Each structure stands twice: as structure tokens, then as C-alpha cells.
Short mmCIF file of N, CA and C in Angstrom, two decimals:
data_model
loop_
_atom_site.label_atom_id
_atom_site.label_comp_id
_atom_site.label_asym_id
_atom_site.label_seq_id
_atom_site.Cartn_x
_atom_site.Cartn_y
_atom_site.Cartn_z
N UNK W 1 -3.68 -13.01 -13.61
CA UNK W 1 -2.95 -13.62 -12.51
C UNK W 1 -1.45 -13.54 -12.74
N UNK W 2 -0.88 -13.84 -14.11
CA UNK W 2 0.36 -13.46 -14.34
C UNK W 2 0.91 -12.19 -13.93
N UNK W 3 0.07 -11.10 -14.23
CA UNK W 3 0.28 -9.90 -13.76
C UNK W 3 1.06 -10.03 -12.16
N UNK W 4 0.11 -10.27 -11.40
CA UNK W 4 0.88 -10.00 -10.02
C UNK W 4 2.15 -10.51 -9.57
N UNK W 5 2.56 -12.03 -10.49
CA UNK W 5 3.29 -12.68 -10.19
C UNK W 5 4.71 -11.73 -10.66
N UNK W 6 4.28 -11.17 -12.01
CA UNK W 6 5.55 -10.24 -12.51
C UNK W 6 6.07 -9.00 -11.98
N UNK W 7 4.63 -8.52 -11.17
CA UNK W 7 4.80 -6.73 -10.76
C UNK W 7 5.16 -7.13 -9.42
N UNK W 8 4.66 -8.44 -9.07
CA UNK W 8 5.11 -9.02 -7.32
C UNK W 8 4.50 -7.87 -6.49
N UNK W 9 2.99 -8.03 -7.14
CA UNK W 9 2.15 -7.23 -6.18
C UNK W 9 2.01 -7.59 -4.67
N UNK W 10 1.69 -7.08 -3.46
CA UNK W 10 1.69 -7.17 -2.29
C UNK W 10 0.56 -8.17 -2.03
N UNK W 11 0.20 -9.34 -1.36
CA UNK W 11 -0.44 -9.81 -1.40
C UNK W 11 -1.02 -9.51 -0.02
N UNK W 12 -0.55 -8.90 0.66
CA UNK W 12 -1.40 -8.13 1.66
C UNK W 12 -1.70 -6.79 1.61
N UNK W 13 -2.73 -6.79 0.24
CA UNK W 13 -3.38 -5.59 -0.43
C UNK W 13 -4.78 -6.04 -0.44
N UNK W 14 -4.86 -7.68 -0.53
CA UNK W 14 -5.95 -7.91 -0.81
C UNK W 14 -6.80 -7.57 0.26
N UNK W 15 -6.96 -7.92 1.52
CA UNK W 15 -7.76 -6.87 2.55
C UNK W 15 -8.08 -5.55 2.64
N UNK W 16 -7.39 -5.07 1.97
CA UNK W 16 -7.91 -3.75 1.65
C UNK W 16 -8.93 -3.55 0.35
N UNK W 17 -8.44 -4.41 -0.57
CA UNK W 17 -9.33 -4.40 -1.81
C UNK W 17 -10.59 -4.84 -1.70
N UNK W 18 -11.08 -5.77 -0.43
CA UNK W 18 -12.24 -6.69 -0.57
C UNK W 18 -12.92 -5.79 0.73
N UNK W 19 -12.34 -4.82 1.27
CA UNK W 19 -13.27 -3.37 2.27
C UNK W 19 -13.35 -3.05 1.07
N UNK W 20 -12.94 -2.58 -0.03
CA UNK W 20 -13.36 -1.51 -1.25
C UNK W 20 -14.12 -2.06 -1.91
N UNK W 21 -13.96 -3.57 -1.98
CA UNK W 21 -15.26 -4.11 -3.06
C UNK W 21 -16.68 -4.11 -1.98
N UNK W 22 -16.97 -4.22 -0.61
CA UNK W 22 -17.70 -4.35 0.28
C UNK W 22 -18.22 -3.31 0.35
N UNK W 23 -17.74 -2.31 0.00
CA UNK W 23 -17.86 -1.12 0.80
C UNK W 23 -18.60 -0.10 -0.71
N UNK W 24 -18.24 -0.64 -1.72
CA UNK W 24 -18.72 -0.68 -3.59
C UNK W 24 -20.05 -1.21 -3.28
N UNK W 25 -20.20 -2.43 -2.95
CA UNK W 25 -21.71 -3.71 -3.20
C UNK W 25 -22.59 -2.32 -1.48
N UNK W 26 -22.14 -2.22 -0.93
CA UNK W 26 -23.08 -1.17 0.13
C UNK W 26 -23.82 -0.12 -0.90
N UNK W 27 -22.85 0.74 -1.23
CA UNK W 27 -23.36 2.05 -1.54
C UNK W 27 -24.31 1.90 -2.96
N UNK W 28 -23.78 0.83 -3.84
CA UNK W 28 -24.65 1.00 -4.77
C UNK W 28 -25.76 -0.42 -4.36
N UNK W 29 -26.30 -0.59 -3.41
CA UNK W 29 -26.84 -1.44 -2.73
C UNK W 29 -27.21 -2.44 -4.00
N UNK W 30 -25.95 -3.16 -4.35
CA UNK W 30 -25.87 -4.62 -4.90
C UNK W 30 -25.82 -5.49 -3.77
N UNK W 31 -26.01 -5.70 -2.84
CA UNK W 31 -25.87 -6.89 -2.06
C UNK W 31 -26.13 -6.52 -0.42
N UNK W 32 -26.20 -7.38 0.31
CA UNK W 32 -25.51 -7.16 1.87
C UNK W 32 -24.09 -8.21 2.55
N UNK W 33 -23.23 -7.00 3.06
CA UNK W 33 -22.42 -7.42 3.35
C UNK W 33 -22.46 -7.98 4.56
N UNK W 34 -21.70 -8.78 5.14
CA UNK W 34 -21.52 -9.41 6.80
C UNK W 34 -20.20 -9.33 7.28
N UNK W 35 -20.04 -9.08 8.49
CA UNK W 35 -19.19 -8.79 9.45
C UNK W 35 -18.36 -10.61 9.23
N UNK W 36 -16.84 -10.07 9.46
CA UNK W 36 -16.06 -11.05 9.21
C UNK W 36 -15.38 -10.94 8.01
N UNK W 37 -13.84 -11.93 7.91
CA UNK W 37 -13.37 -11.87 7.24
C UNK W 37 -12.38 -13.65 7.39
N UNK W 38 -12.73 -14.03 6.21
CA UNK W 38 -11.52 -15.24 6.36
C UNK W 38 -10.22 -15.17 5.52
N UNK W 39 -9.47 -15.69 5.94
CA UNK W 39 -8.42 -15.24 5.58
C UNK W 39 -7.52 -16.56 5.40
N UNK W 40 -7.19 -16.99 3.99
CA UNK W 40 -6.95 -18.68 3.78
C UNK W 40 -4.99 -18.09 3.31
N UNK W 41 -4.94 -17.63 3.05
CA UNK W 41 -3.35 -17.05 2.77
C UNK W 41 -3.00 -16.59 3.88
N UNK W 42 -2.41 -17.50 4.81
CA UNK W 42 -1.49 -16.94 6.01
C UNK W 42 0.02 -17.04 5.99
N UNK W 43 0.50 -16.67 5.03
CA UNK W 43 1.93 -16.23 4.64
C UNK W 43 1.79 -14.36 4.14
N UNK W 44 1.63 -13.72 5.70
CA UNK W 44 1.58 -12.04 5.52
C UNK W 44 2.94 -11.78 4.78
N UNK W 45 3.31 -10.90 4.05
CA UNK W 45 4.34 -10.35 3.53
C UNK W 45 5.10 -9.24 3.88
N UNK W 46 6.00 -8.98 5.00
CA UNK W 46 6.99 -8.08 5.30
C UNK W 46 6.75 -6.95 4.36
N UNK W 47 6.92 -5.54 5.02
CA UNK W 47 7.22 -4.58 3.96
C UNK W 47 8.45 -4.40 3.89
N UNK W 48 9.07 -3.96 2.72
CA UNK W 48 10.36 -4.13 2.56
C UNK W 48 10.94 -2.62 2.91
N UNK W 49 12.60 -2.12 2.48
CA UNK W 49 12.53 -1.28 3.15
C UNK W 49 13.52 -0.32 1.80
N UNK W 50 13.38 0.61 1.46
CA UNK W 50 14.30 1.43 0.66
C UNK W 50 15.11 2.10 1.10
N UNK W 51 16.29 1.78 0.53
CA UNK W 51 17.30 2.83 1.27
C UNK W 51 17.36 3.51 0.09
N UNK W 52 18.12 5.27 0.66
CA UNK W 52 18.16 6.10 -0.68
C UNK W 52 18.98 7.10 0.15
N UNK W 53 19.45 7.97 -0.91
CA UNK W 53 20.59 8.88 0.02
C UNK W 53 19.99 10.43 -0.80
N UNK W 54 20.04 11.08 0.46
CA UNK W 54 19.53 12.24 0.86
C UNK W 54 19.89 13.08 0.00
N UNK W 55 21.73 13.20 -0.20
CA UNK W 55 22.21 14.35 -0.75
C UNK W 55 21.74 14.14 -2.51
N UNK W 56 21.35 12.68 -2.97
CA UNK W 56 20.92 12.15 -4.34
C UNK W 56 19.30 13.11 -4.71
N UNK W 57 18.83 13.06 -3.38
CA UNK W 57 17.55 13.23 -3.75
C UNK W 57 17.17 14.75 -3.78
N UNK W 58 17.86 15.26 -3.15
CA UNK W 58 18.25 16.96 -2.89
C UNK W 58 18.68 16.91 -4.58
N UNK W 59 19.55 16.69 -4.62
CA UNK W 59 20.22 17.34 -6.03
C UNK W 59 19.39 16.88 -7.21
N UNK W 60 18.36 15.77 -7.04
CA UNK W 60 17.72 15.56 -8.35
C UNK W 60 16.33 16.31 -7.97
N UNK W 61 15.31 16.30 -7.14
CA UNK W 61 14.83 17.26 -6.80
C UNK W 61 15.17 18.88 -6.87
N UNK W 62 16.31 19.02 -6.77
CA UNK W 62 16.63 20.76 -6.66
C UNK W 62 16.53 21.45 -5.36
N UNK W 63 16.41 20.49 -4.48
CA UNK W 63 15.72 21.12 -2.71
C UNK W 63 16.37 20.84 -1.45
N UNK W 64 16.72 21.62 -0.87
CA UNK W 64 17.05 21.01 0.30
C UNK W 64 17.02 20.95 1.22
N UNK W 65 16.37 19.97 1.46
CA UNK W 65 15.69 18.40 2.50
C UNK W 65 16.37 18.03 3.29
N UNK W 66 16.33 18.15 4.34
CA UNK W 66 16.84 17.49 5.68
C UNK W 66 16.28 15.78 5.60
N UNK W 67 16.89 14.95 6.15
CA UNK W 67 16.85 13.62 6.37
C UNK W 67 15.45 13.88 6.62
N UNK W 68 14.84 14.50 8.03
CA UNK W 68 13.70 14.36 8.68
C UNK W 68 12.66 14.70 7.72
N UNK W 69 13.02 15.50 7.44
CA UNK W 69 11.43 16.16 6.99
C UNK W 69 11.34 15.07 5.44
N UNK W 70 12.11 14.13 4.80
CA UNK W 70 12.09 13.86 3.56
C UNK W 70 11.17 12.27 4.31
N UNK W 71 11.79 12.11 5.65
CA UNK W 71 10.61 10.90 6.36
C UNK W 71 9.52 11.31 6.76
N UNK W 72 9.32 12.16 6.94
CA UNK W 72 7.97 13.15 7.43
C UNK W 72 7.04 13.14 5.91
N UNK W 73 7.89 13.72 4.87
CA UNK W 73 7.05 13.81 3.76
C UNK W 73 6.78 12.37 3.13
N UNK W 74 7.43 11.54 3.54
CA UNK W 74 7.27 9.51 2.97
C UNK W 74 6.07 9.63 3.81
N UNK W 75 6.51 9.59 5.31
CA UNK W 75 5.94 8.65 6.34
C UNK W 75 4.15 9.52 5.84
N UNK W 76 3.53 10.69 5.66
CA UNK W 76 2.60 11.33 5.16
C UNK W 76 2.06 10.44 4.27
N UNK W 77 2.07 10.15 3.43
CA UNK W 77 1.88 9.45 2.02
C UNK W 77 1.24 8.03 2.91
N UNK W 78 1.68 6.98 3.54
CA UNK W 78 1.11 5.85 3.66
C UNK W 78 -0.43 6.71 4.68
#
């Protein structure tokens, strides 16, 4: 539990983790799951936002990246 508090893990990860544990107890048919979800932590957490500069990332990369396509290649990833 310390862990998250230090790495200031996302605490709106856990919905995703408890489809992966649900979705774990299916396939290796440990259990049955049910439709629904409660949800007792209603303080959602903003994603935050990075700024970073283009010509930095070109020159440490070696490439060069237009603004767009370096959001194209982020925005890919989520």
C-alpha cells in the first residue's frame, strides 16, 4: 500500500485492473463473475498533462518530428 502512495499511482487504474482480474477468474473458470460494478472512491483523478519541447526531443532522439506526428505517435500509445 505504501507503494502507491510513493509512485502516486493513478487511482483510476483500479477499474481497469478488476476487468483484468474478472476477466482472469472467467477464463481460468475460478469463479462467476456478475454484471456491475461499485464504485466507493468517488474522488476520479484528472489526467495530468506534460509539456515537453519538440526541438529537445528531435535532438535527443536524432529525428525530425513535426509537433503533429510526435502527438499522433503519444496519442497511439493510450
Amino acid at each position: 500500500a505504501s507503494s502507491r502512495f510513493e509512485k502516486d499511482i493513478d487511482p483510476n487504474l483500479a477499474e481497469l485492473a478488476i476487468d483484468r482480474a474478472c476477466a482472469l477468474i472467467c477464463e481460468l473458470g475460478a469463479g462467476e463473475v456478475v454484471d456491475g460494478t461499485i464504485d466507493v472512491y468517488n474522488k476520479k483523478k484528472e489526467a495530468g498533462k506534460v509539456v515537453v519541447d519538440a526541438n529537445w526531443i528531435n535532438k535527443f532522439l536524432g529525428t525530425d518530428l513535426s509537433k503533429e506526428e510526435m502527438k499522433r505517435c503519444l496519442d497511439s500509445v493510450d
